[in-house]
Amino acid sequence: MSKPTSIKTTEAVRDRLRMLAEERETTITDLIAELAAKELTAAEREQRAAEAAAELGVEFTQQVQQAGQDAWAKIRAHQDRAA
């Protein structure tokens, strides 16, 4: 089992995490772990993009990589607007 730690945040964020955790019938700790596990790192996004390109028979060039990065940026922008 890992050692517990603290994360500093605002009261508003804490309250939102508490509400989300309650709705999902879980704890804030488990909710944060779930959310962190779902978010990909830049390296993981690049690896998945390369794998997807290979499955589609597309060469993973810098142009294809840039198009993928642009797509992720647009997705994040839309997610930020929804928050």
Short mmCIF file of N, CA and C in Angstrom, two decimals, residues 1-82:
data_model
loop_
_atom_site.label_atom_id
_atom_site.label_comp_id
_atom_site.label_asym_id
_atom_site.label_seq_id
_atom_site.Cartn_x
_atom_site.Cartn_y
_atom_site.Cartn_z
N MET A 1 0.85 -1.18 0.00
CA MET A 1 0.00 0.00 0.00
C MET A 1 0.89 1.24 0.00
N SER A 2 0.50 2.24 -0.79
CA SER A 2 1.31 3.44 -0.85
C SER A 2 1.03 4.37 0.33
N LYS A 3 1.99 5.21 0.58
CA LYS A 3 1.93 6.14 1.70
C LYS A 3 0.99 7.30 1.36
N PRO A 4 0.06 7.63 2.25
CA PRO A 4 -0.86 8.75 2.00
C PRO A 4 -0.10 10.08 1.92
N THR A 5 -0.63 10.99 1.15
CA THR A 5 -0.05 12.32 1.02
C THR A 5 -1.17 13.34 0.91
N SER A 6 -0.80 14.60 0.86
CA SER A 6 -1.80 15.68 0.77
C SER A 6 -1.60 16.44 -0.53
N ILE A 7 -2.69 16.98 -1.03
CA ILE A 7 -2.66 17.85 -2.19
C ILE A 7 -3.37 19.13 -1.80
N LYS A 8 -2.70 20.26 -1.99
CA LYS A 8 -3.33 21.54 -1.67
C LYS A 8 -4.15 22.01 -2.85
N THR A 9 -5.36 22.47 -2.56
CA THR A 9 -6.24 22.98 -3.60
C THR A 9 -7.18 24.01 -2.96
N THR A 10 -8.00 24.61 -3.75
CA THR A 10 -8.96 25.58 -3.23
C THR A 10 -10.15 24.86 -2.61
N GLU A 11 -10.90 25.58 -1.81
CA GLU A 11 -12.11 24.98 -1.22
C GLU A 11 -13.11 24.61 -2.31
N ALA A 12 -13.19 25.43 -3.34
CA ALA A 12 -14.14 25.15 -4.43
C ALA A 12 -13.81 23.84 -5.13
N VAL A 13 -12.52 23.62 -5.38
CA VAL A 13 -12.11 22.37 -6.03
C VAL A 13 -12.37 21.20 -5.09
N ARG A 14 -12.02 21.35 -3.83
CA ARG A 14 -12.27 20.28 -2.86
C ARG A 14 -13.75 19.93 -2.81
N ASP A 15 -14.60 20.96 -2.77
CA ASP A 15 -16.04 20.72 -2.70
C ASP A 15 -16.54 20.01 -3.97
N ARG A 16 -16.00 20.40 -5.12
CA ARG A 16 -16.42 19.75 -6.36
C ARG A 16 -15.97 18.29 -6.37
N LEU A 17 -14.74 18.03 -5.93
CA LEU A 17 -14.27 16.65 -5.85
C LEU A 17 -15.13 15.83 -4.90
N ARG A 18 -15.50 16.42 -3.79
CA ARG A 18 -16.36 15.72 -2.82
C ARG A 18 -17.70 15.37 -3.47
N MET A 19 -18.28 16.34 -4.19
CA MET A 19 -19.58 16.11 -4.84
C MET A 19 -19.47 15.01 -5.90
N LEU A 20 -18.41 15.08 -6.72
CA LEU A 20 -18.22 14.05 -7.74
C LEU A 20 -18.02 12.68 -7.11
N ALA A 21 -17.24 12.62 -6.04
CA ALA A 21 -17.00 11.35 -5.36
C ALA A 21 -18.30 10.78 -4.79
N GLU A 22 -19.09 11.64 -4.17
CA GLU A 22 -20.36 11.17 -3.60
C GLU A 22 -21.28 10.64 -4.69
N GLU A 23 -21.35 11.34 -5.82
CA GLU A 23 -22.19 10.88 -6.92
C GLU A 23 -21.76 9.52 -7.44
N ARG A 24 -20.47 9.25 -7.40
CA ARG A 24 -19.94 7.98 -7.89
C ARG A 24 -19.79 6.94 -6.78
N GLU A 25 -20.24 7.32 -5.60
CA GLU A 25 -20.18 6.44 -4.43
C GLU A 25 -18.76 5.94 -4.20
N THR A 26 -17.82 6.88 -4.17
CA THR A 26 -16.42 6.56 -3.94
C THR A 26 -15.82 7.64 -3.05
N THR A 27 -14.54 7.56 -2.83
CA THR A 27 -13.84 8.56 -2.02
C THR A 27 -13.14 9.56 -2.94
N ILE A 28 -12.77 10.70 -2.39
CA ILE A 28 -12.01 11.68 -3.16
C ILE A 28 -10.68 11.06 -3.59
N THR A 29 -10.04 10.32 -2.71
CA THR A 29 -8.77 9.68 -3.04
C THR A 29 -8.92 8.75 -4.25
N ASP A 30 -9.94 7.91 -4.24
CA ASP A 30 -10.16 6.99 -5.36
C ASP A 30 -10.56 7.75 -6.62
N LEU A 31 -11.33 8.81 -6.47
CA LEU A 31 -11.73 9.63 -7.62
C LEU A 31 -10.50 10.25 -8.27
N ILE A 32 -9.61 10.82 -7.48
CA ILE A 32 -8.39 11.43 -8.02
C ILE A 32 -7.55 10.37 -8.73
N ALA A 33 -7.43 9.20 -8.13
CA ALA A 33 -6.66 8.12 -8.76
C ALA A 33 -7.28 7.73 -10.10
N GLU A 34 -8.60 7.64 -10.14
CA GLU A 34 -9.30 7.29 -11.39
C GLU A 34 -9.07 8.36 -12.45
N LEU A 35 -9.21 9.62 -12.06
CA LEU A 35 -9.02 10.71 -13.02
C LEU A 35 -7.58 10.76 -13.53
N ALA A 36 -6.61 10.56 -12.65
CA ALA A 36 -5.20 10.58 -13.04
C ALA A 36 -4.88 9.42 -13.98
N ALA A 37 -5.49 8.28 -13.76
CA ALA A 37 -5.23 7.12 -14.61
C ALA A 37 -5.80 7.31 -16.00
N LYS A 38 -6.87 8.07 -16.12
CA LYS A 38 -7.51 8.28 -17.42
C LYS A 38 -6.76 9.28 -18.29
N GLU A 39 -6.06 10.22 -17.68
CA GLU A 39 -5.37 11.26 -18.43
C GLU A 39 -4.04 10.72 -18.95
N LEU A 40 -3.83 10.83 -20.25
CA LEU A 40 -2.60 10.33 -20.86
C LEU A 40 -1.48 11.37 -20.77
N THR A 41 -0.26 10.90 -20.63
CA THR A 41 0.90 11.79 -20.72
C THR A 41 1.17 12.08 -22.19
N ALA A 42 2.02 13.05 -22.46
CA ALA A 42 2.37 13.37 -23.84
C ALA A 42 3.01 12.16 -24.52
N ALA A 43 3.87 11.46 -23.80
CA ALA A 43 4.53 10.28 -24.38
C ALA A 43 3.51 9.18 -24.69
N GLU A 44 2.54 9.00 -23.80
CA GLU A 44 1.51 7.98 -24.03
C GLU A 44 0.63 8.36 -25.23
N ARG A 45 0.30 9.65 -25.36
CA ARG A 45 -0.49 10.09 -26.52
C ARG A 45 0.27 9.85 -27.81
N GLU A 46 1.57 10.17 -27.80
CA GLU A 46 2.38 9.98 -29.00
C GLU A 46 2.48 8.50 -29.36
N GLN A 47 2.68 7.65 -28.36
CA GLN A 47 2.77 6.21 -28.60
C GLN A 47 1.46 5.67 -29.17
N ARG A 48 0.35 6.09 -28.61
CA ARG A 48 -0.96 5.62 -29.11
C ARG A 48 -1.22 6.14 -30.51
N ALA A 49 -0.78 7.37 -30.79
CA ALA A 49 -0.96 7.92 -32.14
C ALA A 49 -0.14 7.12 -33.14
N ALA A 50 1.09 6.78 -32.76
CA ALA A 50 1.94 5.97 -33.65
C ALA A 50 1.32 4.60 -33.89
N GLU A 51 0.78 3.99 -32.83
CA GLU A 51 0.12 2.69 -32.96
C GLU A 51 -1.11 2.78 -33.85
N ALA A 52 -1.90 3.83 -33.66
CA ALA A 52 -3.10 4.01 -34.48
C ALA A 52 -2.73 4.22 -35.94
N ALA A 53 -1.72 5.02 -36.19
CA ALA A 53 -1.26 5.25 -37.56
C ALA A 53 -0.83 3.93 -38.19
N ALA A 54 -0.08 3.14 -37.44
CA ALA A 54 0.37 1.84 -37.97
C ALA A 54 -0.81 0.94 -38.29
N GLU A 55 -1.81 0.92 -37.43
CA GLU A 55 -3.01 0.09 -37.68
C GLU A 55 -3.74 0.54 -38.92
N LEU A 56 -3.69 1.85 -39.20
CA LEU A 56 -4.36 2.39 -40.38
C LEU A 56 -3.49 2.34 -41.63
N GLY A 57 -2.25 1.88 -41.46
CA GLY A 57 -1.34 1.82 -42.59
C GLY A 57 -0.79 3.18 -42.98
N VAL A 58 -0.77 4.12 -42.02
CA VAL A 58 -0.29 5.48 -42.27
C VAL A 58 1.10 5.61 -41.67
N GLU A 59 2.03 6.18 -42.45
CA GLU A 59 3.37 6.40 -41.93
C GLU A 59 3.31 7.53 -40.90
N PHE A 60 3.91 7.31 -39.74
CA PHE A 60 3.86 8.28 -38.63
C PHE A 60 4.95 9.33 -38.83
N THR A 61 4.66 10.28 -39.71
CA THR A 61 5.61 11.35 -40.03
C THR A 61 5.42 12.52 -39.07
N GLN A 62 6.31 13.52 -39.20
CA GLN A 62 6.16 14.72 -38.37
C GLN A 62 4.84 15.42 -38.67
N GLN A 63 4.42 15.39 -39.92
CA GLN A 63 3.15 16.03 -40.29
C GLN A 63 1.98 15.31 -39.63
N VAL A 64 2.00 14.00 -39.64
CA VAL A 64 0.94 13.22 -38.99
C VAL A 64 0.98 13.46 -37.48
N GLN A 65 2.18 13.47 -36.91
CA GLN A 65 2.33 13.73 -35.48
C GLN A 65 1.77 15.10 -35.12
N GLN A 66 2.08 16.12 -35.93
CA GLN A 66 1.59 17.48 -35.66
C GLN A 66 0.07 17.53 -35.76
N ALA A 67 -0.49 16.83 -36.73
CA ALA A 67 -1.95 16.80 -36.87
C ALA A 67 -2.58 16.17 -35.63
N GLY A 68 -1.96 15.12 -35.11
CA GLY A 68 -2.46 14.49 -33.88
C GLY A 68 -2.37 15.43 -32.69
N GLN A 69 -1.26 16.14 -32.57
CA GLN A 69 -1.10 17.09 -31.47
C GLN A 69 -2.11 18.22 -31.57
N ASP A 70 -2.36 18.68 -32.79
CA ASP A 70 -3.37 19.73 -33.00
C ASP A 70 -4.76 19.23 -32.60
N ALA A 71 -5.05 17.97 -32.93
CA ALA A 71 -6.35 17.39 -32.57
C ALA A 71 -6.50 17.32 -31.06
N TRP A 72 -5.45 16.87 -30.35
CA TRP A 72 -5.51 16.81 -28.88
C TRP A 72 -5.69 18.20 -28.29
N ALA A 73 -5.04 19.20 -28.87
CA ALA A 73 -5.17 20.58 -28.36
C ALA A 73 -6.62 21.05 -28.50
N LYS A 74 -7.26 20.71 -29.60
CA LYS A 74 -8.65 21.09 -29.80
C LYS A 74 -9.56 20.36 -28.83
N ILE A 75 -9.28 19.09 -28.58
CA ILE A 75 -10.08 18.32 -27.62
C ILE A 75 -9.97 18.94 -26.24
N ARG A 76 -8.73 19.27 -25.82
CA ARG A 76 -8.54 19.88 -24.50
C ARG A 76 -9.24 21.23 -24.41
N ALA A 77 -9.20 22.01 -25.49
CA ALA A 77 -9.86 23.32 -25.50
C ALA A 77 -11.37 23.15 -25.28
N HIS A 78 -11.95 22.15 -25.93
CA HIS A 78 -13.38 21.89 -25.77
C HIS A 78 -13.69 21.40 -24.35
N GLN A 79 -12.81 20.59 -23.79
CA GLN A 79 -12.99 20.11 -22.42
C GLN A 79 -12.91 21.27 -21.44
N ASP A 80 -11.99 22.20 -21.67
CA ASP A 80 -11.84 23.36 -20.79
C ASP A 80 -13.08 24.24 -20.81
N ARG A 81 -13.70 24.37 -21.99
CA ARG A 81 -14.92 25.18 -22.10
C ARG A 81 -16.08 24.52 -21.35
N ALA A 82 -16.07 23.20 -21.28
CA ALA A 82 -17.16 22.47 -20.62
C ALA A 82 -17.04 22.53 -19.10
#
